[in-house]
Coordinates of N, CA and C in Angstrom, one line a residue:
X1 N 18.3 -2.4 22.1 CA 18.1 -1.1 21.1 C 17.2 -0.8 21.6
X2 N 16.5 -0.1 22.5 CA 15.0 0.3 22.8 C 14.4 0.3 21.5
X3 N 12.7 0.8 22.3 CA 12.0 1.0 20.9 C 10.7 1.0 22.1
X4 N 10.7 2.7 21.2 CA 9.4 3.7 21.9 C 8.1 3.9 20.8
X5 N 7.3 3.8 21.4 CA 5.6 4.2 20.3 C 5.1 6.1 21.2
X6 N 5.7 6.7 20.1 CA 5.1 8.1 20.5 C 3.5 8.3 20.6
X7 N 2.8 9.2 21.0 CA 1.5 9.6 21.0 C 0.8 9.6 19.7
X8 N 1.8 9.3 18.5 CA 0.4 8.8 17.1 C 0.7 7.9 16.8
X9 N 1.3 7.1 18.2 CA 1.5 5.7 17.5 C 2.3 5.1 16.3
X10 N 3.4 5.7 16.1 CA 5.2 5.0 15.5 C 5.2 4.7 16.5
X11 N 6.0 3.6 15.7 CA 7.1 3.1 16.4 C 8.5 3.2 16.3
X12 N 9.3 4.0 16.9 CA 10.6 4.3 16.3 C 11.7 4.0 17.7
X13 N 12.8 3.6 16.7 CA 13.8 3.4 18.0 C 14.5 4.5 18.8
X14 N 15.0 4.4 20.1 CA 15.4 5.1 20.8 C 17.0 5.9 20.5
X15 N 17.4 6.9 21.0 CA 18.6 7.9 20.4 C 19.8 6.8 20.3
X16 N 19.8 5.8 21.4 CA 21.2 4.7 20.6 C 21.2 4.2 19.3
X17 N 20.5 4.0 18.8 CA 19.9 3.0 17.4 C 21.0 4.3 16.1
X18 N 21.4 3.2 15.7 CA 22.5 3.6 14.7 C 21.3 4.3 13.5
X19 N 21.6 4.6 12.6 CA 21.1 5.7 11.5 C 20.3 4.6 10.6
X20 N 21.0 3.7 10.1 CA 20.0 2.2 9.4 C 18.9 1.7 9.8
X21 N 19.1 1.8 11.6 CA 18.1 1.5 11.7 C 16.6 2.2 11.7
X22 N 17.1 3.7 12.0 CA 15.7 4.7 12.2 C 15.0 4.7 11.0
X23 N 16.2 4.3 10.4 CA 15.4 3.9 8.8 C 14.1 3.3 8.2
X24 N 14.2 1.7 9.1 CA 13.7 0.8 9.0 C 12.3 1.3 8.7
X25 N 11.5 0.6 8.2 CA 10.3 0.3 7.9 C 9.3 0.6 9.5
X26 N 9.0 1.2 10.0 CA 7.8 1.3 10.7 C 6.5 0.7 10.3
X27 N 5.8 0.5 11.7 CA 4.6 0.2 11.6 C 3.2 1.1 12.7
X28 N 2.2 1.7 12.3 CA 2.0 2.3 13.0 C 0.5 1.4 13.9
X29 N 0.3 2.0 14.9 CA -0.9 1.2 15.9 C -2.1 0.6 15.4
X30 N -2.6 1.4 14.3 CA -3.6 0.6 13.9 C -3.1 -0.3 12.8
X31 N -1.8 -0.8 12.8 CA -1.1 -1.9 11.8 C -0.7 -1.5 10.2
X32 N -0.9 0.2 9.9 CA -0.2 0.5 9.0 C 1.0 0.2 9.2
X33 N 1.6 -0.1 7.8 CA 3.4 0.4 7.7 C 3.9 1.6 7.2
X34 N 5.0 2.0 7.5 CA 4.9 3.0 6.9 C 6.6 2.9 6.8
X35 N 6.9 4.2 5.8 CA 8.1 3.6 4.5 C 8.7 5.0 5.1
X36 N 9.9 5.0 5.2 CA 11.0 6.4 5.2 C 11.1 7.0 3.8
X37 N 11.0 8.3 3.4 CA 11.3 9.2 2.4 C 12.6 8.9 2.8
X38 N 13.7 9.2 1.7 CA 15.0 9.3 1.2 C 15.5 10.3 2.4
X39 N 17.0 10.4 3.5 CA 17.2 11.0 3.9 C 17.8 12.7 3.0
X40 N 17.7 13.7 3.7 CA 18.6 14.7 3.1 C 17.1 15.2 1.9
X41 N 16.1 14.6 2.0 CA 15.0 15.5 0.7 C 13.8 15.8 1.2
X42 N 13.1 16.7 0.5 CA 12.1 17.0 1.0 C 10.9 17.0 -0.2
X43 N 10.1 16.0 -0.1 CA 9.4 15.6 -0.9 C 8.1 16.1 -1.1
X44 N 7.7 16.6 -2.8 CA 6.7 17.2 -3.1 C 5.3 16.0 -3.1
X45 N 4.0 16.5 -2.2 CA 3.4 15.3 -2.8 C 2.5 16.4 -3.8
X46 N 1.8 15.4 -4.8 CA 1.1 15.7 -5.9 C -0.3 15.0 -5.9
X47 N -0.9 15.7 -6.8 CA -2.9 14.9 -6.7 C -2.7 14.2 -7.6
X48 N -1.5 14.0 -8.3 CA -1.3 12.9 -9.0 C -0.3 12.0 -9.6
X49 N -0.1 10.7 -10.2 CA 1.0 10.1 -10.2 C 1.9 10.8 -11.6
X50 N 2.1 12.2 -11.0 CA 3.5 12.8 -12.2 C 3.6 14.3 -11.6
X51 N 4.6 15.0 -12.5 CA 4.7 16.4 -12.0 C 4.5 17.2 -12.4
X52 N 3.3 16.5 -13.5 CA 2.6 17.6 -14.2 C 1.2 18.0 -13.2
X53 N 1.2 17.3 -12.1 CA -0.2 17.1 -11.3 C 0.3 18.1 -10.2
X54 N -0.9 19.5 -9.5 CA -0.3 20.4 -8.5 C 0.6 19.6 -7.3
X55 N 1.1 20.0 -6.4 CA 1.6 20.2 -5.3 C 0.6 20.4 -4.3
X56 N -0.1 19.1 -3.6 CA -0.6 19.3 -2.3 C 0.3 20.1 -1.4
X57 N 1.3 19.2 -1.1 CA 2.2 19.8 0.5 C 3.7 19.6 0.0
X58 N 4.3 19.4 0.8 CA 5.5 19.0 0.9 C 5.6 18.4 1.8
X59 N 6.9 17.6 2.0 CA 7.0 16.2 3.6 C 8.2 17.1 3.6
X60 N 7.6 17.3 5.0 CA 9.7 17.9 5.8 C 10.2 16.5 5.6
X61 N 12.2 16.8 6.1 CA 13.1 16.1 6.2 C 12.5 14.9 7.4
X62 N 12.9 13.7 7.2 CA 12.9 12.6 8.2 C 11.6 12.2 7.7
X63 N 10.7 12.4 7.0 CA 8.9 11.8 7.1 C 9.3 10.5 7.0
X64 N 8.2 9.8 7.4 CA 7.9 8.2 6.8 C 6.3 8.5 6.2
X65 N 6.3 7.6 5.3 CA 4.5 7.7 4.1 C 4.2 6.3 4.5
X66 N 2.7 6.2 4.8 CA 2.0 5.1 4.5 C 1.9 4.9 3.2
X67 N 1.9 3.4 2.4 CA 1.7 3.5 0.7 C 0.1 2.4 0.8
X68 N -0.8 3.1 0.8 CA -2.2 2.4 0.4 C -2.4 1.9 -0.9
X69 N -1.7 2.0 -1.8 CA -1.7 1.8 -3.2 C -0.7 2.7 -4.1
X70 N -0.4 2.2 -5.2 CA 0.7 2.2 -5.8 C -0.3 2.0 -7.5
X71 N 0.3 3.6 -8.0 CA 0.1 4.1 -9.8 C 1.6 4.2 -10.7
X72 N 1.2 3.1 -11.8 CA 2.3 4.1 -12.3 C 2.0 5.3 -13.1
X73 N 2.5 6.3 -13.2 CA 3.0 7.5 -13.9 C 4.0 8.1 -14.8
X74 N 4.5 8.5 -14.7 CA 5.7 9.5 -14.8 C 6.9 8.9 -14.4
X75 N 8.3 8.6 -15.3 CA 9.1 8.1 -14.7 C 10.0 9.2 -14.2
X76 N 10.6 9.0 -12.9 CA 10.8 10.0 -12.1 C 12.6 8.8 -11.8
X77 N 13.6 10.2 -11.8 CA 15.0 9.5 -10.9 C 14.4 9.9 -9.4
X78 N 15.2 9.0 -8.6 CA 15.1 9.8 -7.1 C 16.6 8.6 -6.9
X79 N 17.0 9.1 -5.7 CA 17.9 8.2 -4.8 C 17.8 6.6 -4.8
X80 N 16.6 6.3 -4.8 CA 16.5 4.7 -5.0 C 16.2 4.6 -6.2
X81 N 16.6 4.7 -7.3 CA 16.8 4.9 -8.4 C 15.4 5.5 -9.6
X82 N 15.0 4.4 -10.8 CA 14.1 5.6 -11.8 C 13.0 4.8 -11.4
X83 N 11.9 4.9 -11.7 CA 10.7 4.1 -11.4 C 9.4 5.2 -11.7
X84 N 8.3 3.7 -12.6 CA 7.3 4.9 -12.6 C 6.4 5.1 -11.9
X85 N 6.5 4.6 -10.8 CA 5.6 4.0 -10.0 C 5.4 5.0 -8.9
X86 N 4.0 5.5 -8.4 CA 4.1 6.7 -7.7 C 3.2 5.7 -6.5
X87 N 3.6 6.5 -5.1 CA 2.5 5.5 -4.1 C 1.9 6.9 -3.5
X88 N 0.5 6.0 -3.2 CA -0.5 7.1 -2.8 C -0.2 7.0 -1.4
X89 N -0.3 8.3 -0.6 CA 0.0 8.4 0.6 C -1.4 8.7 1.3
X90 N -2.2 8.8 0.4 CA -3.5 9.6 1.5 C -4.7 9.9 0.2
X91 N -5.9 10.2 0.8 CA -7.0 10.5 -0.7 C -6.3 11.1 -1.3
X92 N -5.9 11.4 -2.7 CA -5.8 12.1 -3.6 C -4.5 12.8 -3.4
X93 N -3.0 11.6 -3.0 CA -1.8 12.4 -2.5 C -0.9 11.5 -3.0
X94 N -0.4 12.0 -3.9 CA 0.9 10.6 -4.4 C 2.5 11.2 -4.6
X95 N 3.3 10.5 -4.1 CA 5.1 10.8 -4.1 C 5.5 9.7 -5.2
X96 N 6.9 10.2 -5.5 CA 7.2 9.3 -6.7 C 8.1 8.2 -5.6
X97 N 7.6 6.8 -6.4 CA 8.0 5.8 -5.4 C 10.1 5.9 -5.2
X98 N 11.0 6.3 -6.2 CA 12.0 6.8 -6.2 C 12.3 7.0 -5.0
X99 N 11.9 8.1 -4.3 CA 12.2 9.0 -3.1 C 11.6 7.9 -1.9
X100 N 11.3 6.8 -2.4 CA 10.5 6.3 -0.7 C 11.2 5.0 -0.7
X101 N 12.0 4.4 0.5 CA 12.4 3.4 0.9 C 11.9 2.0 1.1
X102 N 10.8 1.6 -0.1 CA 10.1 0.4 0.0 C 10.8 -0.9 0.1
X103 N 11.8 -0.6 -0.1 CA 12.8 -2.1 -0.5 C 12.5 -2.6 -1.3
X104 N 12.0 -2.4 -2.5 CA 11.6 -3.2 -3.5 C 11.5 -2.0 -4.8
X105 N 11.8 -2.7 -6.1 CA 11.3 -2.0 -7.2 C 10.2 -1.9 -7.7
X106 N 9.8 -2.9 -7.3 CA 8.4 -3.1 -8.0 C 6.9 -3.3 -7.2
X107 N 5.9 -3.6 -6.9 CA 4.9 -3.0 -6.1 C 4.6 -3.7 -5.2
X108 N 4.5 -3.2 -3.8 CA 4.7 -3.4 -2.6 C 3.0 -3.7 -1.8
X109 N 2.0 -2.5 -3.0 CA 0.8 -2.6 -2.2 C 0.0 -2.3 -3.6
X110 N -1.7 -2.7 -3.2 CA -2.2 -3.2 -5.0 C -2.4 -2.0 -5.5
X111 N -2.8 -2.0 -6.8 CA -2.8 -0.8 -7.8 C -3.5 -0.3 -7.1
X112 N -3.9 1.3 -7.4 CA -4.8 2.0 -7.4 C -5.7 2.2 -8.1
X113 N -7.1 2.0 -8.1 CA -8.5 2.4 -8.7 C -8.2 3.6 -9.8

């Protein structure tokens, strides 16, 4: 299986890779780990850890995101289970961990302040 690095520095498997390999965690050139959003979902990015917070944007299908820190908040059920963890993917931007394939039911990053 070949591996390519695109202009953004994201490492991805080539077209010959199977679907499971394409969902694996990748690392950006700067060493930031990114995790795939569940296949077939466009996930809302919110200003805080819950659905009561405003939507900043909606992630497109097939997106992977960095997780800089995690914060407890509203309990959400998604394709990867039910969790009250929310992943900080950028300054003031959170997604429900139940939609991110982190490979863990618990914290994979430090708690947000």
